[in-house]
Amino acid sequence: MKFNHYVIICLQVCVLVCANPVWAKASQQPDIQAVLDEAYLKFKSQNPGKNADYIPALAEVDSRFFGIALVTTDGKVYTKGDVSQEFSIQSISKVFTLSLAMEQKGPQNILDKIGVNATGLAFNSVTAIELNEDRSINPLVNAGAMAAVSLLDGKDQKAKWSSLSSWYNQFANRNLGVLDNVYQSESKNNGHNRAIAELLTSYNRFYGDVDLNLAVYTRQCSVGVTAKDLAVMASVFANNGTHPISKQRLMTSDNVKHVLAVMTTAGLYENSGEWAYQVGLPAKSGVGGGIIAVSPDRFSVAVFSPRLDEAGNSIRAQQAIGYIAEELNANIF
Ligand code: GLU
């Protein structure tokens, strides 16, 4: 057979393979920007739910904001909408604090001193502590998150905050600030969290001074981030502990697995089961209106939209991430 014949046969095979829809789909790279644009358009006009108001500063945030950001494990950043608007990180901070506590103390200590089972109850539930005989709580609800802060190294408040904020900055790949109005507002309305910390102390499940650790916890919740920052921060989890942009290794890949496991079982509070069932990505929400989600080895995505459902999860962020996960075929199950 002549060389020309080989070329013709090869071309014919290519045409046949590409005409088959299954092969065609598999060989195409998804157009990530188009998917983000679609998610934005699809959910922009409906904006159900309401801003958190138990922290007065959160009620004042413009509820029209809607921003979507996605970072791939090769460091590409995709954005749509209000991705430069700062808002308070709130509970999303809990995964980064947990990560530092795990790096400092090891995963066994997290299991023994805090616990990792989902409480199935609200994020600030006192009943959850009382119902559990071991007073075992979860690092992604307020009780366990404050206990995680109390475990961190640091001889005083300043030292603890300095190492925690520089840890956050390494994830964000820039220096993040604290939104002072949110910090003041939450500090003045912190009786419930203080009661939780005192209750844990009474059960020997809090590992330091209540005032000091409550102040650090409140400050971490008031850190100002954009949707883009959050996607950049979460990309470290998508990339097994190495930052896709700065290339720095921040965590061991074993610890990333532990963090993702807790996000899967408790990241969206008492709605975590439904989220796993429907969307299938480890995620974490905050009452400031942000949600991060992680597609291991592929990408991280973050959405900001302030209006929440009853459990405290941003409604449009859930919708947008659900749509993106579906379009990018990212459900881990
Ligand atoms: N700072 C908030 C609190 O302690 C965080 C709650 C959240 O985002 O779920 O109540």
XYZ file of C-alpha atoms and ligand atoms in Angstrom:
343
model
C 0.000 0.000 0.000
C 1.251 3.412 -0.921
C 1.918 6.139 1.621
C -1.074 8.098 0.232
C -3.389 5.214 1.029
C -2.209 5.190 4.655
C -2.974 8.884 4.958
C -6.470 8.437 3.502
C -7.261 5.512 5.827
C -6.031 7.495 8.856
C -8.204 10.438 7.876
C -11.226 8.178 7.450
C -10.708 6.669 10.929
C -10.433 10.176 12.409
C -13.673 11.260 10.749
C -15.491 8.149 12.009
C -14.251 8.579 15.598
C -15.047 12.290 15.754
C -18.512 11.772 14.247
C -19.363 9.424 17.124
C -20.942 11.713 19.746
C -19.440 9.839 22.705
C -15.881 10.137 21.421
C -16.474 13.672 20.266
C -17.641 14.732 23.733
C -14.785 12.952 25.480
C -12.187 14.572 23.255
C -13.547 18.110 23.713
C -12.192 20.346 26.447
C -15.131 21.868 28.328
C -15.478 25.600 27.762
C -15.245 26.637 31.411
C -15.837 30.338 30.756
C -19.027 29.533 28.836
C -20.270 27.393 31.718
C -19.646 30.216 34.220
C -21.391 32.707 31.916
C -24.391 30.393 31.598
C -24.606 29.826 35.368
C -24.504 33.583 35.916
C -27.246 34.312 33.376
C -29.417 31.431 34.524
C -29.559 32.486 38.183
C -28.924 36.228 38.065
C -32.528 37.398 37.872
C -34.028 35.270 40.643
C -32.626 36.104 44.054
C -34.585 34.305 46.779
C -33.750 34.062 50.494
C -32.485 36.750 52.839
C -29.215 38.143 54.155
C -28.072 36.926 57.579
C -29.171 39.497 60.151
C -28.092 38.075 63.512
C -24.826 39.886 62.781
C -26.228 43.366 61.954
C -23.416 44.293 59.519
C -24.354 41.346 57.283
C -27.928 42.571 56.878
C -26.544 45.769 55.328
C -24.654 44.050 52.491
C -26.193 44.719 49.055
C -28.023 41.492 48.278
C -27.716 41.972 44.497
C -24.044 40.969 44.433
C -23.401 37.819 42.437
C -19.886 36.660 41.570
C -18.506 33.334 40.369
C -14.827 32.298 40.198
C -13.163 29.037 39.257
C -9.478 28.067 39.484
C -8.095 24.974 37.785
C -5.289 22.894 39.232
C -3.015 24.217 36.496
C -3.574 27.728 37.852
C -6.029 29.183 35.315
C -8.551 31.611 36.783
C -12.058 32.098 35.312
C -14.488 34.730 36.621
C -17.945 36.150 36.039
C -19.906 38.892 37.783
C -18.995 40.643 41.049
C -15.739 38.858 41.745
C -13.828 41.861 43.092
C -16.367 42.741 45.781
C -15.097 42.025 49.300
C -17.350 40.371 51.858
C -16.737 38.548 55.126
C -15.480 34.993 54.824
C -17.463 33.890 57.926
C -17.688 30.116 58.309
C -15.612 29.378 55.225
C -12.674 30.409 57.424
C -13.292 27.256 59.451
C -11.751 24.981 56.800
C -8.549 27.009 56.684
C -8.257 27.138 60.464
C -8.921 23.406 60.611
C -6.157 22.934 58.024
C -3.658 24.852 60.152
C -4.691 23.032 63.342
C -4.260 19.728 61.488
C -0.852 20.687 60.122
C 0.268 21.803 63.598
C -1.270 19.076 65.755
C -1.853 16.165 63.368
C -5.130 14.575 62.283
C -5.396 12.247 65.307
C -5.587 15.214 67.656
C -8.419 16.708 65.614
C -10.296 13.428 65.920
C -9.646 13.058 69.652
C -9.968 16.643 70.828
C -12.696 17.953 68.546
C -14.395 15.135 66.619
C -15.491 14.968 62.996
C -19.025 13.601 62.930
C -21.726 15.820 61.510
C -23.987 17.179 64.233
C -27.064 17.297 62.003
C -28.037 20.463 63.849
C -27.651 24.195 63.258
C -24.154 25.709 63.020
C -24.433 27.360 66.441
C -26.328 24.620 68.233
C -25.769 24.175 71.969
C -28.049 21.135 71.910
C -25.538 19.379 69.618
C -22.938 19.596 72.387
C -25.347 18.426 75.044
C -26.711 15.511 73.022
C -23.299 14.073 72.276
C -21.960 12.175 75.255
C -18.288 12.673 74.349
C -19.024 16.374 73.699
C -17.555 15.549 70.353
C -18.321 18.300 67.917
C -17.275 19.147 64.406
C -14.629 21.674 63.268
C -17.046 23.191 60.726
C -19.715 24.238 63.244
C -19.103 27.100 65.639
C -18.291 24.932 68.673
C -15.644 22.839 66.907
C -14.301 25.809 64.986
C -13.678 27.755 68.193
C -12.120 24.638 69.742
C -9.839 24.421 66.661
C -8.714 28.012 67.266
C -8.023 27.130 70.897
C -5.711 24.307 69.721
C -3.549 26.539 67.523
C 0.020 27.411 68.518
C 0.625 30.960 69.747
C 1.537 32.294 73.179
C -0.940 35.158 73.084
C -3.673 36.639 70.915
C -1.266 38.599 68.761
C 0.964 35.604 68.041
C -1.991 33.340 67.277
C -3.582 35.885 64.961
C -0.318 36.585 63.231
C 0.262 32.928 62.324
C -3.393 32.354 61.390
C -3.633 35.414 59.165
C -0.365 34.625 57.422
C -1.718 31.095 56.817
C -4.843 32.570 55.165
C -2.669 34.922 53.107
C -0.646 32.038 51.726
C -3.835 30.378 50.526
C -5.146 33.638 49.012
C -1.726 34.478 47.551
C -2.200 38.069 48.731
C -2.547 39.906 52.046
C -6.143 39.805 53.242
C -7.555 42.370 55.658
C -10.226 42.261 58.363
C -13.543 44.053 57.686
C -13.631 46.137 60.826
C -17.366 46.925 60.680
C -18.128 43.192 60.594
C -15.665 42.456 63.392
C -17.165 45.165 65.622
C -20.704 44.139 64.803
C -20.074 40.465 65.529
C -18.028 41.199 68.668
C -20.923 43.177 70.123
C -23.356 40.338 69.410
C -21.196 37.415 70.446
C -23.042 36.169 73.538
C -24.104 32.908 71.933
C -20.613 31.946 70.762
C -19.213 32.905 74.168
C -21.773 30.625 75.830
C -20.685 27.767 73.534
C -17.003 28.322 74.388
C -17.785 28.406 78.115
C -19.867 25.248 77.839
C -17.030 23.451 76.047
C -14.617 24.670 78.717
C -16.849 23.145 81.386
C -16.510 19.797 79.580
C -12.740 20.130 79.065
C -13.259 20.381 75.315
C -11.846 23.892 74.916
C -8.079 24.281 74.994
C -7.311 27.800 76.096
C -8.647 31.095 77.304
C -12.229 31.843 76.185
C -11.774 35.610 75.615
C -8.561 35.208 73.646
C -9.800 32.414 71.384
C -13.234 33.925 70.891
C -11.591 37.154 69.717
C -9.370 35.269 67.249
C -12.348 33.258 65.982
C -14.464 36.389 65.503
C -11.590 38.072 63.689
C -11.090 35.100 61.346
C -14.811 35.224 60.449
C -14.467 38.944 59.601
C -11.642 38.513 57.090
C -12.547 40.271 53.830
C -12.381 38.131 50.700
C -13.688 38.253 47.140
C -15.195 35.310 45.253
C -11.926 35.178 43.333
C -9.889 35.015 46.562
C -12.010 32.145 47.804
C -11.585 30.156 44.607
C -7.819 30.746 44.762
C -7.763 29.683 48.425
C -9.779 26.514 47.786
C -7.621 25.590 44.791
C -4.990 24.346 47.260
C -7.449 21.621 48.326
C -8.222 20.784 44.681
C -4.494 20.420 44.038
C -3.694 18.101 46.982
C -2.048 20.743 49.139
C 0.176 22.533 46.624
C -0.878 26.030 45.589
C -1.582 25.976 41.827
C -0.518 29.617 41.467
C 2.294 30.222 43.968
C 3.414 26.564 43.605
C 4.089 26.445 47.351
C 3.212 23.236 49.197
C 0.981 24.298 52.093
C -0.443 21.000 53.318
C 0.251 17.294 53.118
C -2.053 15.516 50.690
C -3.224 13.249 53.546
C -4.416 16.259 55.506
C -6.202 17.616 52.431
C -8.157 14.343 52.267
C -9.219 14.748 55.907
C -10.346 18.326 55.329
C -12.317 17.354 52.210
C -13.979 14.524 54.135
C -15.211 16.920 56.821
C -16.373 19.368 54.144
C -18.359 16.569 52.516
C -20.142 15.533 55.693
C -20.630 18.942 57.323
C -19.775 21.788 54.949
C -23.342 22.978 54.404
C -24.492 22.507 57.984
C -27.588 20.361 58.388
C -28.145 20.379 54.604
C -24.818 18.648 53.882
C -26.482 15.322 53.098
C -28.772 16.826 50.477
C -25.860 18.751 48.983
C -23.755 15.576 48.657
C -26.755 13.766 47.198
C -27.493 16.398 44.596
C -24.177 18.073 43.794
C -21.549 15.671 45.071
C -18.673 18.049 45.823
C -16.927 18.804 49.134
C -17.981 22.368 49.946
C -18.180 24.975 52.692
C -20.598 27.856 53.102
C -20.520 31.017 55.220
C -23.316 33.290 56.413
C -21.614 36.160 54.545
C -23.007 34.592 51.339
C -19.956 32.726 50.039
C -19.635 29.037 49.196
C -16.510 27.175 48.058
C -16.546 23.748 46.428
C -13.704 21.472 45.415
C -13.400 19.084 42.500
C -10.314 17.071 43.526
C -7.507 17.128 40.949
C -9.529 19.431 38.670
C -10.714 22.769 40.065
C -12.135 24.848 42.890
C -15.132 27.124 42.508
C -16.438 29.939 44.717
C -19.636 31.938 44.502
C -20.742 35.034 46.397
C -24.426 35.940 46.711
C -25.608 37.210 50.128
C -29.131 35.832 50.372
C -29.354 32.618 52.409
C -31.709 29.714 53.008
C -32.936 28.681 56.472
C -29.759 26.698 57.212
C -27.507 29.686 56.444
C -26.339 28.666 52.957
C -26.372 31.116 50.022
C -29.175 30.063 47.693
C -27.769 31.374 44.405
C -24.308 30.067 45.282
C -25.764 26.586 45.731
C -27.634 26.872 42.441
C -24.665 28.176 40.483
C -22.211 25.603 41.869
C -24.765 22.834 41.300
C -25.087 23.883 37.666
C -21.321 24.185 37.136
C -20.645 20.801 38.762
C -23.234 19.191 36.506
C -21.967 20.846 33.323
C -18.349 19.997 34.102
C -19.296 16.476 35.139
C -17.627 16.953 38.508
C -19.746 14.951 40.982
C -17.164 12.873 42.884
C -19.572 10.023 43.489
N -19.195 34.218 62.454
C -20.361 33.391 62.321
C -20.774 32.861 63.658
O -19.928 32.574 64.469
C -20.053 32.279 61.380
C -21.249 31.453 61.078
C -21.345 30.966 59.663
O -20.857 31.532 58.716
O -22.022 29.932 59.526
O -21.931 32.738 63.934
